[in-house]
């Protein structure tokens, strides 16, 4: 098919006419000199709050975090953030951020692979650091995410990345840290003969899937032990599950599915298990506690799972998990564009039982512990990466969340993004239109 030169010229002109400010900001330069933030309220991330605090960092690492009167300012570039709040950078688990840009454009979607059993698939190599969505997420304080593949029974491996990088290699914080297993759904008979026939076929397929998983995990354990005849990438990619080097993330919501999936993993010698989704986690809290299972809870801003549940059950589930002694993190599991709302689901949890610092921990230090990166992230403590945010108001409240500075590994990142650009653009448009309206006339701007 021939394309007329006129259309090509128009397309090129359109591309070059796009405003530079609407593009993804370039990654920040490496920290070149020590920085000291002074005068803010420090929310450490471990439950501790320090008024009139200071945080110093050099070469990407935190060198001081404590009262201002104990800080040495010699050699530091001092930034006065008096009256503001310092928080650890928030961490979003279980996300396809950078793997999926526009739902309706297939070429921008790279979050799953063909087939049902893909433990060897690595999500991180598909990560698009130029995603327009990433800057909008950073602007609300989310600075790290767990890149998670979707689809199939075993989706592949996830990796932890920081959100300011030229490419996926620069972004990686911890590569291939876990394998994701979507536990087969249990089915409930309805009493309708036609529906029951369909459900029976689905139940048969479920049984076949579990048998396939049984064989896979047995083979992987044998392969890891060194008894092999040839190289097998699928089995080799699962070796870390049996040594504790990798976690098995079991995606399940229904209580019986959670129990079945965890028992399956334990039977096959998997060392570290995390349940993702976990809408019924409170119902099986004793089981989770007895088996030392952590939870990534995905349902705070969701409807109740059952008609008989309290309407605010999803909101108060984090408090009930905390009360039961379950290690948990919070996950904004709706559209990837909504990941910027991660601080606000923590705020909702704080309004329904958790105190503010416990809620903050659920999106910072707890998440870091579950993902295995607590030695470098999740709290503002000496020796950890200087990945933190400064907000003029409460970060967990959508009315006052206003990030003024964000640092990733000590680098002062650009907080501009496409949404801010469009807001400013159309604000100017409507201001100009209002100024042109004669006195006493009614403006039709925006109609």
Short mmCIF file of C-alpha atoms in Angstrom, two decimals:
data_model
loop_
_atom_site.label_atom_id
_atom_site.label_comp_id
_atom_site.label_asym_id
_atom_site.label_seq_id
_atom_site.Cartn_x
_atom_site.Cartn_y
_atom_site.Cartn_z
CA UNK A 1 0.00 0.00 0.00
CA UNK A 2 1.37 3.42 -1.03
CA UNK A 3 1.19 6.31 1.41
CA UNK A 4 1.04 9.77 -0.08
CA UNK A 5 4.02 12.01 0.74
CA UNK A 6 1.58 14.70 1.90
CA UNK A 7 0.39 12.48 4.79
CA UNK A 8 3.95 11.57 5.80
CA UNK A 9 4.93 15.23 5.90
CA UNK A 10 1.89 16.07 8.02
CA UNK A 11 2.69 13.28 10.46
CA UNK A 12 6.31 14.39 10.83
CA UNK A 13 5.22 17.98 11.37
CA UNK A 14 2.75 16.86 14.03
CA UNK A 15 5.37 14.87 15.91
CA UNK A 16 7.85 17.74 15.92
CA UNK A 17 5.19 20.22 16.98
CA UNK A 18 4.42 18.37 20.21
CA UNK A 19 5.44 20.49 23.21
CA UNK A 20 8.63 19.36 24.89
CA UNK A 21 7.11 19.90 28.33
CA UNK A 22 4.56 17.15 27.67
CA UNK A 23 7.28 14.54 27.32
CA UNK A 24 8.68 12.30 30.06
CA UNK A 25 11.37 14.24 32.00
CA UNK A 26 14.94 13.03 31.61
CA UNK A 27 16.30 11.03 34.58
CA UNK A 28 18.04 13.14 37.21
CA UNK A 29 21.81 13.32 37.35
CA UNK A 30 23.68 11.33 39.98
CA UNK A 31 23.97 13.09 43.34
CA UNK A 32 27.09 15.27 43.18
CA UNK A 33 27.15 16.88 46.63
CA UNK A 34 25.78 16.16 50.11
CA UNK A 35 22.26 17.47 50.82
CA UNK A 36 20.59 18.20 54.16
CA UNK A 37 16.82 18.70 54.42
CA UNK A 38 16.03 20.63 57.60
CA UNK A 39 13.05 21.68 59.65
CA UNK A 40 10.41 19.19 58.51
CA UNK A 41 8.45 16.59 60.44
CA UNK A 42 10.11 13.25 59.69
CA UNK A 43 7.90 10.18 59.30
CA UNK A 44 10.55 7.46 59.46
CA UNK A 45 8.33 4.68 58.11
CA UNK A 46 8.76 2.36 61.09
CA UNK A 47 6.16 4.13 63.22
CA UNK A 48 8.50 6.80 64.55
CA UNK A 49 7.81 10.52 64.05
CA UNK A 50 10.44 13.22 64.69
CA UNK A 51 9.39 16.88 64.85
CA UNK A 52 11.77 19.59 63.62
CA UNK A 53 13.99 16.97 62.04
CA UNK A 54 16.83 16.84 59.54
CA UNK A 55 17.73 14.25 56.92
CA UNK A 56 21.17 14.25 55.31
CA UNK A 57 22.36 12.12 52.41
CA UNK A 58 25.47 11.77 50.32
CA UNK A 59 26.32 9.58 47.31
CA UNK A 60 22.76 8.30 47.32
CA UNK A 61 22.81 7.03 50.92
CA UNK A 62 21.25 8.51 54.06
CA UNK A 63 23.94 9.80 56.44
CA UNK A 64 21.72 11.37 59.11
CA UNK A 65 18.04 11.13 60.09
CA UNK A 66 17.06 12.64 63.40
CA UNK A 67 16.49 15.86 65.37
CA UNK A 68 17.71 19.05 63.71
CA UNK A 69 19.71 20.09 66.73
CA UNK A 70 21.86 16.96 66.37
CA UNK A 71 22.68 17.44 62.69
CA UNK A 72 26.00 18.70 61.36
CA UNK A 73 25.53 21.03 58.40
CA UNK A 74 29.19 21.34 57.50
CA UNK A 75 29.76 20.48 53.84
CA UNK A 76 26.05 19.99 53.11
CA UNK A 77 23.82 21.90 50.73
CA UNK A 78 21.04 22.86 53.13
CA UNK A 79 17.44 22.86 51.90
CA UNK A 80 14.95 24.47 54.28
CA UNK A 81 11.72 22.45 54.30
CA UNK A 82 10.34 23.86 57.53
CA UNK A 83 6.66 23.13 58.10
CA UNK A 84 6.66 20.28 55.60
CA UNK A 85 6.80 16.48 55.99
CA UNK A 86 9.47 13.97 54.96
CA UNK A 87 8.41 10.39 54.10
CA UNK A 88 10.09 7.30 52.67
CA UNK A 89 9.32 6.86 48.98
CA UNK A 90 6.18 4.75 48.64
CA UNK A 91 6.45 1.28 47.09
CA UNK A 92 3.75 -0.19 44.85
CA UNK A 93 3.75 -4.02 44.74
CA UNK A 94 2.06 -6.18 42.10
CA UNK A 95 1.92 -3.69 39.22
CA UNK A 96 2.23 -3.69 35.43
CA UNK A 97 3.46 -0.08 35.41
CA UNK A 98 5.73 0.38 32.40
CA UNK A 99 4.42 -2.84 30.85
CA UNK A 100 1.08 -1.45 29.72
CA UNK A 101 0.55 2.04 28.35
CA UNK A 102 -2.71 2.27 26.37
CA UNK A 103 -5.28 -0.50 26.80
CA UNK A 104 -6.70 -0.07 23.31
CA UNK A 105 -3.31 -0.14 21.55
CA UNK A 106 -1.94 -3.70 21.47
CA UNK A 107 1.60 -2.58 20.65
CA UNK A 108 1.86 -0.81 24.03
CA UNK A 109 0.81 -3.87 26.06
CA UNK A 110 3.56 -6.23 27.15
CA UNK A 111 2.43 -7.66 30.47
CA UNK A 112 1.87 -11.30 29.56
CA UNK A 113 3.30 -14.10 27.42
CA UNK A 114 1.55 -16.72 25.31
CA UNK A 115 0.85 -19.94 27.20
CA UNK A 116 -0.22 -20.80 30.75
CA UNK A 117 3.01 -21.98 32.38
CA UNK A 118 5.78 -19.38 32.01
CA UNK A 119 8.06 -19.31 35.08
CA UNK A 120 10.98 -18.35 32.82
CA UNK A 121 9.35 -15.11 31.60
CA UNK A 122 11.13 -12.00 32.97
CA UNK A 123 8.88 -8.96 33.25
CA UNK A 124 11.74 -6.53 33.79
CA UNK A 125 13.16 -6.77 30.27
CA UNK A 126 9.87 -5.41 28.89
CA UNK A 127 9.86 -2.40 31.24
CA UNK A 128 9.35 0.90 29.41
CA UNK A 129 11.11 3.68 31.32
CA UNK A 130 9.60 6.25 28.92
CA UNK A 131 6.02 5.54 29.98
CA UNK A 132 3.93 8.73 30.33
CA UNK A 133 2.28 7.21 33.40
CA UNK A 134 5.46 6.90 35.50
CA UNK A 135 5.93 10.67 36.14
CA UNK A 136 2.28 11.00 37.23
CA UNK A 137 2.88 8.27 39.82
CA UNK A 138 6.08 9.84 41.15
CA UNK A 139 4.33 13.17 41.63
CA UNK A 140 2.23 11.64 44.42
CA UNK A 141 5.18 10.02 46.19
CA UNK A 142 5.33 6.52 44.65
CA UNK A 143 9.01 6.00 43.78
CA UNK A 144 9.39 2.23 43.45
CA UNK A 145 7.30 -0.61 42.08
CA UNK A 146 7.27 -4.38 41.68
CA UNK A 147 6.99 -5.15 37.95
CA UNK A 148 4.60 -8.08 37.83
CA UNK A 149 3.62 -10.14 34.78
CA UNK A 150 -0.03 -11.09 34.38
CA UNK A 151 -2.05 -13.90 32.84
CA UNK A 152 -1.87 -17.66 32.66
CA UNK A 153 -1.31 -19.98 35.60
CA UNK A 154 2.34 -19.12 36.19
CA UNK A 155 2.91 -15.63 34.78
CA UNK A 156 6.67 -15.36 35.25
CA UNK A 157 9.06 -13.49 37.53
CA UNK A 158 8.72 -10.00 38.99
CA UNK A 159 11.46 -7.46 39.68
CA UNK A 160 11.73 -4.34 41.84
CA UNK A 161 12.57 -1.09 40.04
CA UNK A 162 12.98 2.55 40.98
CA UNK A 163 11.04 5.00 38.83
CA UNK A 164 13.72 7.30 37.42
CA UNK A 165 15.97 5.61 34.89
CA UNK A 166 17.08 5.63 31.25
CA UNK A 167 16.52 1.90 30.78
CA UNK A 168 15.48 -1.22 32.67
CA UNK A 169 19.07 -2.10 33.57
CA UNK A 170 19.48 1.24 35.37
CA UNK A 171 16.08 0.91 37.03
CA UNK A 172 16.57 -2.51 38.65
CA UNK A 173 16.74 -2.63 42.43
CA UNK A 174 16.22 -6.39 42.74
CA UNK A 175 15.82 -8.61 39.69
CA UNK A 176 13.68 -11.74 39.38
CA UNK A 177 12.87 -11.78 43.10
CA UNK A 178 9.75 -13.93 42.83
CA UNK A 179 7.53 -16.17 40.69
CA UNK A 180 3.81 -15.41 40.33
CA UNK A 181 1.25 -18.20 40.48
CA UNK A 182 -2.42 -17.49 39.79
CA UNK A 183 -4.09 -20.21 41.83
CA UNK A 184 -6.95 -21.89 39.90
CA UNK A 185 -10.35 -20.61 40.99
CA UNK A 186 -12.63 -22.88 42.94
CA UNK A 187 -16.09 -23.25 41.44
CA UNK A 188 -19.48 -23.29 43.14
CA UNK A 189 -22.39 -25.29 41.71
CA UNK A 190 -25.56 -23.29 41.12
CA UNK A 191 -28.20 -25.98 40.70
CA UNK A 192 -28.88 -24.94 37.10
CA UNK A 193 -28.36 -27.99 34.88
CA UNK A 194 -26.96 -26.08 31.91
CA UNK A 195 -24.66 -24.00 34.10
CA UNK A 196 -23.62 -27.05 36.12
CA UNK A 197 -22.48 -28.82 32.95
CA UNK A 198 -20.27 -25.87 32.06
CA UNK A 199 -18.94 -25.67 35.60
CA UNK A 200 -18.14 -29.40 35.56
CA UNK A 201 -16.02 -28.90 32.45
CA UNK A 202 -14.28 -25.97 34.13
CA UNK A 203 -13.73 -28.05 37.27
CA UNK A 204 -12.18 -30.81 35.19
CA UNK A 205 -9.80 -28.28 33.62
CA UNK A 206 -8.99 -26.98 37.10
CA UNK A 207 -8.06 -30.50 38.24
CA UNK A 208 -5.86 -30.89 35.15
CA UNK A 209 -4.13 -27.58 35.90
CA UNK A 210 -3.36 -28.60 39.47
CA UNK A 211 -1.97 -31.94 38.29
CA UNK A 212 0.21 -30.06 35.81
CA UNK A 213 1.44 -27.82 38.63
CA UNK A 214 2.19 -30.85 40.81
CA UNK A 215 4.38 -32.33 38.07
CA UNK A 216 6.09 -29.00 37.37
CA UNK A 217 7.05 -28.39 41.00
CA UNK A 218 8.27 -31.97 41.47
CA UNK A 219 10.38 -31.72 38.33
CA UNK A 220 11.74 -28.32 39.37
CA UNK A 221 12.80 -29.67 42.78
CA UNK A 222 14.62 -32.58 41.15
CA UNK A 223 16.21 -30.27 38.58
CA UNK A 224 17.42 -27.94 41.32
CA UNK A 225 19.00 -30.93 43.09
CA UNK A 226 21.23 -31.45 40.05
CA UNK A 227 19.61 -34.52 38.52
CA UNK A 228 19.20 -33.36 34.94
CA UNK A 229 19.80 -34.63 31.44
CA UNK A 230 19.55 -31.33 29.58
CA UNK A 231 19.04 -27.60 30.14
CA UNK A 232 15.43 -26.62 30.93
CA UNK A 233 14.82 -22.87 31.31
CA UNK A 234 11.41 -23.26 32.96
CA UNK A 235 12.73 -25.56 35.68
CA UNK A 236 15.96 -23.60 36.12
CA UNK A 237 14.02 -20.35 36.68
CA UNK A 238 12.23 -21.93 39.68
CA UNK A 239 15.33 -23.08 41.56
CA UNK A 240 15.27 -20.11 43.93
CA UNK A 241 11.86 -21.13 45.29
CA UNK A 242 13.44 -24.12 47.05
CA UNK A 243 16.37 -22.20 48.55
CA UNK A 244 14.55 -19.05 49.70
CA UNK A 245 16.29 -16.88 47.10
CA UNK A 246 12.92 -16.28 45.44
CA UNK A 247 9.40 -15.91 46.79
CA UNK A 248 6.31 -17.61 45.44
CA UNK A 249 3.52 -15.05 45.07
CA UNK A 250 0.19 -16.88 45.11
CA UNK A 251 -2.63 -14.78 43.70
CA UNK A 252 -5.84 -15.89 45.41
CA UNK A 253 -8.84 -14.21 47.04
CA UNK A 254 -11.23 -16.92 48.27
CA UNK A 255 -10.32 -18.32 51.69
CA UNK A 256 -10.27 -21.96 50.59
CA UNK A 257 -8.12 -21.07 47.59
CA UNK A 258 -5.63 -19.31 49.88
CA UNK A 259 -5.39 -22.36 52.14
CA UNK A 260 -5.12 -24.77 49.21
CA UNK A 261 -2.44 -22.70 47.47
CA UNK A 262 -0.31 -22.25 50.58
CA UNK A 263 -0.53 -25.95 51.49
CA UNK A 264 0.49 -26.81 47.91
CA UNK A 265 3.57 -24.59 48.17
CA UNK A 266 4.54 -25.98 51.58
CA UNK A 267 4.15 -29.55 50.38
CA UNK A 268 6.60 -28.92 47.56
CA UNK A 269 9.24 -27.31 49.75
CA UNK A 270 8.79 -23.67 48.74
CA UNK A 271 10.56 -21.57 51.39
CA UNK A 272 8.91 -18.15 51.06
CA UNK A 273 5.22 -17.68 50.24
CA UNK A 274 3.25 -14.43 49.87
CA UNK A 275 -0.50 -14.27 49.17
CA UNK A 276 -1.56 -11.50 46.76
CA UNK A 277 -5.10 -10.18 46.51
CA UNK A 278 -6.27 -11.95 49.66
CA UNK A 279 -9.80 -10.52 49.90
CA UNK A 280 -10.63 -13.29 52.41
CA UNK A 281 -7.41 -12.88 54.41
CA UNK A 282 -9.26 -11.94 57.61
CA UNK A 283 -11.36 -15.13 57.42
CA UNK A 284 -8.20 -17.28 57.31
CA UNK A 285 -6.03 -15.07 59.52
CA UNK A 286 -5.27 -17.88 62.00
CA UNK A 287 -4.04 -20.10 59.17
CA UNK A 288 -1.87 -17.31 57.72
CA UNK A 289 -0.43 -16.51 61.15
CA UNK A 290 0.34 -20.16 61.93
CA UNK A 291 2.18 -20.57 58.61
CA UNK A 292 3.98 -17.20 58.80
CA UNK A 293 2.47 -16.05 55.50
CA UNK A 294 2.68 -12.40 54.44
CA UNK A 295 -0.13 -10.72 52.50
CA UNK A 296 -0.29 -8.09 49.77
CA UNK A 297 -3.87 -6.90 50.22
CA UNK A 298 -5.46 -5.54 47.05
CA UNK A 299 -8.98 -4.56 47.97
CA UNK A 300 -9.12 -1.38 50.06
CA UNK A 301 -11.01 0.68 47.46
CA UNK A 302 -13.25 -2.18 46.39
CA UNK A 303 -16.76 -3.40 47.10
CA UNK A 304 -17.28 -6.15 49.71
CA UNK A 305 -16.81 -9.68 48.40
CA UNK A 306 -20.14 -10.89 49.77
CA UNK A 307 -23.59 -9.38 50.19
CA UNK A 308 -23.63 -10.17 53.91
CA UNK A 309 -20.37 -8.33 54.66
CA UNK A 310 -20.25 -4.83 56.12
CA UNK A 311 -20.13 -2.20 53.38
CA UNK A 312 -16.88 -0.89 54.86
CA UNK A 313 -15.25 -4.31 55.19
CA UNK A 314 -12.56 -3.59 52.55
CA UNK A 315 -11.68 -0.33 54.33
CA UNK A 316 -11.18 -1.91 57.73
CA UNK A 317 -9.48 -5.12 56.55
CA UNK A 318 -5.96 -3.62 56.95
CA UNK A 319 -6.71 -2.86 60.61
CA UNK A 320 -8.09 -6.37 61.15
CA UNK A 321 -4.95 -7.88 59.56
CA UNK A 322 -2.78 -5.71 61.79
CA UNK A 323 -4.81 -6.74 64.84
CA UNK A 324 -4.37 -10.41 63.88
CA UNK A 325 -0.60 -10.00 63.68
CA UNK A 326 -0.35 -10.60 59.92
CA UNK A 327 2.52 -8.96 58.02
CA UNK A 328 0.78 -7.12 55.17
CA UNK A 329 1.31 -4.47 52.52
CA UNK A 330 -1.23 -2.49 50.53
CA UNK A 331 -1.57 -2.66 46.77
CA UNK A 332 -3.55 -0.39 44.45
CA UNK A 333 -4.72 -3.12 42.11
CA UNK A 334 -7.04 -1.25 39.74
CA UNK A 335 -5.89 0.48 36.53
CA UNK A 336 -2.17 1.26 36.41
CA UNK A 337 -3.05 4.94 35.89
CA UNK A 338 -4.47 4.86 39.41
CA UNK A 339 -1.23 3.81 41.12
CA UNK A 340 -0.79 7.47 42.01
CA UNK A 341 -3.64 6.83 44.48
CA UNK A 342 -1.53 4.41 46.54
CA UNK A 343 -1.05 6.94 49.37
CA UNK A 344 -4.79 7.48 49.53
CA UNK A 345 -5.70 3.83 50.09
CA UNK A 346 -3.30 3.99 53.04
CA UNK A 347 -5.19 7.11 54.14
CA UNK A 348 -8.48 5.21 53.91
CA UNK A 349 -7.02 2.41 56.04
CA UNK A 350 -5.96 5.06 58.58
CA UNK A 351 -9.54 6.34 58.71
CA UNK A 352 -10.80 2.82 59.49
CA UNK A 353 -8.66 1.65 62.38
CA UNK A 354 -4.96 1.95 61.64
CA UNK A 355 -3.13 4.98 62.94
CA UNK A 356 -1.40 7.17 60.36
CA UNK A 357 2.08 5.76 60.91
CA UNK A 358 0.85 2.14 60.73
CA UNK A 359 -0.87 2.99 57.45
CA UNK A 360 2.32 4.60 56.14
CA UNK A 361 4.27 1.47 57.06
CA UNK A 362 1.84 -0.60 54.96
CA UNK A 363 2.99 1.22 51.81
CA UNK A 364 6.67 1.59 52.76
CA UNK A 365 8.58 -0.58 55.24
CA UNK A 366 6.16 -3.53 55.30
CA UNK A 367 6.21 -3.62 51.51
CA UNK A 368 10.00 -3.49 51.51
CA UNK A 369 10.16 -6.39 53.98
CA UNK A 370 7.77 -8.54 51.95
CA UNK A 371 9.71 -7.82 48.75
CA UNK A 372 13.06 -8.42 50.43
CA UNK A 373 14.52 -4.92 50.01
CA UNK A 374 14.16 -3.62 53.58
CA UNK A 375 17.94 -3.16 53.96
CA UNK A 376 17.93 -0.43 51.32
CA UNK A 377 14.40 0.97 51.18
CA UNK A 378 11.14 1.43 53.05
CA UNK A 379 12.23 3.80 55.81
CA UNK A 380 14.33 6.93 56.32
CA UNK A 381 17.24 5.47 58.27
CA UNK A 382 21.01 5.85 58.13
CA UNK A 383 22.66 3.57 55.58
CA UNK A 384 19.60 3.11 53.39
CA UNK A 385 19.08 4.59 49.93
CA UNK A 386 18.03 8.23 49.98
CA UNK A 387 14.70 7.45 48.31
CA UNK A 388 12.27 9.83 49.97
CA UNK A 389 9.66 12.51 49.38
CA UNK A 390 8.86 15.89 50.88
CA UNK A 391 5.23 17.00 51.00
CA UNK A 392 3.87 20.34 52.15
CA UNK A 393 0.91 18.47 53.68
CA UNK A 394 -0.16 15.01 54.80
CA UNK A 395 0.98 12.62 52.05
CA UNK A 396 -1.85 10.17 52.78
CA UNK A 397 -4.61 12.76 52.42
CA UNK A 398 -5.64 13.61 48.87
CA UNK A 399 -6.63 17.09 49.99
CA UNK A 400 -3.17 17.98 51.29
CA UNK A 401 -0.82 15.65 49.38
CA UNK A 402 1.55 18.05 47.61
CA UNK A 403 4.99 16.62 46.86
CA UNK A 404 7.53 19.45 46.65
CA UNK A 405 10.69 17.31 46.41
CA UNK A 406 11.36 13.69 45.54
CA UNK A 407 14.73 11.98 45.71
CA UNK A 408 15.58 8.55 44.33
CA UNK A 409 18.93 7.23 45.53
CA UNK A 410 19.87 10.82 46.35
CA UNK A 411 18.95 12.21 42.92
CA UNK A 412 16.55 15.16 42.91
CA UNK A 413 13.98 14.05 40.33
CA UNK A 414 11.85 16.20 38.06
CA UNK A 415 8.22 16.19 39.25
CA UNK A 416 6.75 17.54 36.02
CA UNK A 417 4.39 15.27 34.10
CA UNK A 418 1.84 15.29 31.31
CA UNK A 419 -1.12 15.83 33.63
CA UNK A 420 0.47 18.89 35.24
CA UNK A 421 1.34 20.25 31.82
CA UNK A 422 -2.25 19.82 30.57
CA UNK A 423 -3.66 21.36 33.75
CA UNK A 424 -1.50 24.45 33.35
CA UNK A 425 -2.22 24.66 29.63
CA UNK A 426 -5.99 24.67 29.98
CA UNK A 427 -5.90 26.83 33.09
CA UNK A 428 -4.25 29.49 30.93
CA UNK A 429 -6.83 28.93 28.19
CA UNK A 430 -9.82 29.53 30.44
CA UNK A 431 -8.17 32.47 32.19
CA UNK A 432 -7.60 34.10 28.81
CA UNK A 433 -11.20 33.46 27.75
CA UNK A 434 -12.55 34.94 30.96
CA UNK A 435 -10.50 38.10 30.44
CA UNK A 436 -12.02 38.52 26.97
CA UNK A 437 -15.64 38.36 28.20
CA UNK A 438 -17.19 41.87 28.44
CA UNK A 439 -18.41 42.99 31.85
CA UNK A 440 -21.90 41.66 32.59
CA UNK A 441 -21.76 39.02 29.83
CA UNK A 442 -21.98 35.26 30.49
CA UNK A 443 -18.94 33.23 29.45
CA UNK A 444 -19.51 30.15 27.31
CA UNK A 445 -15.95 28.89 27.88
CA UNK A 446 -15.76 25.18 28.33
CA UNK A 447 -19.27 24.51 26.90
#
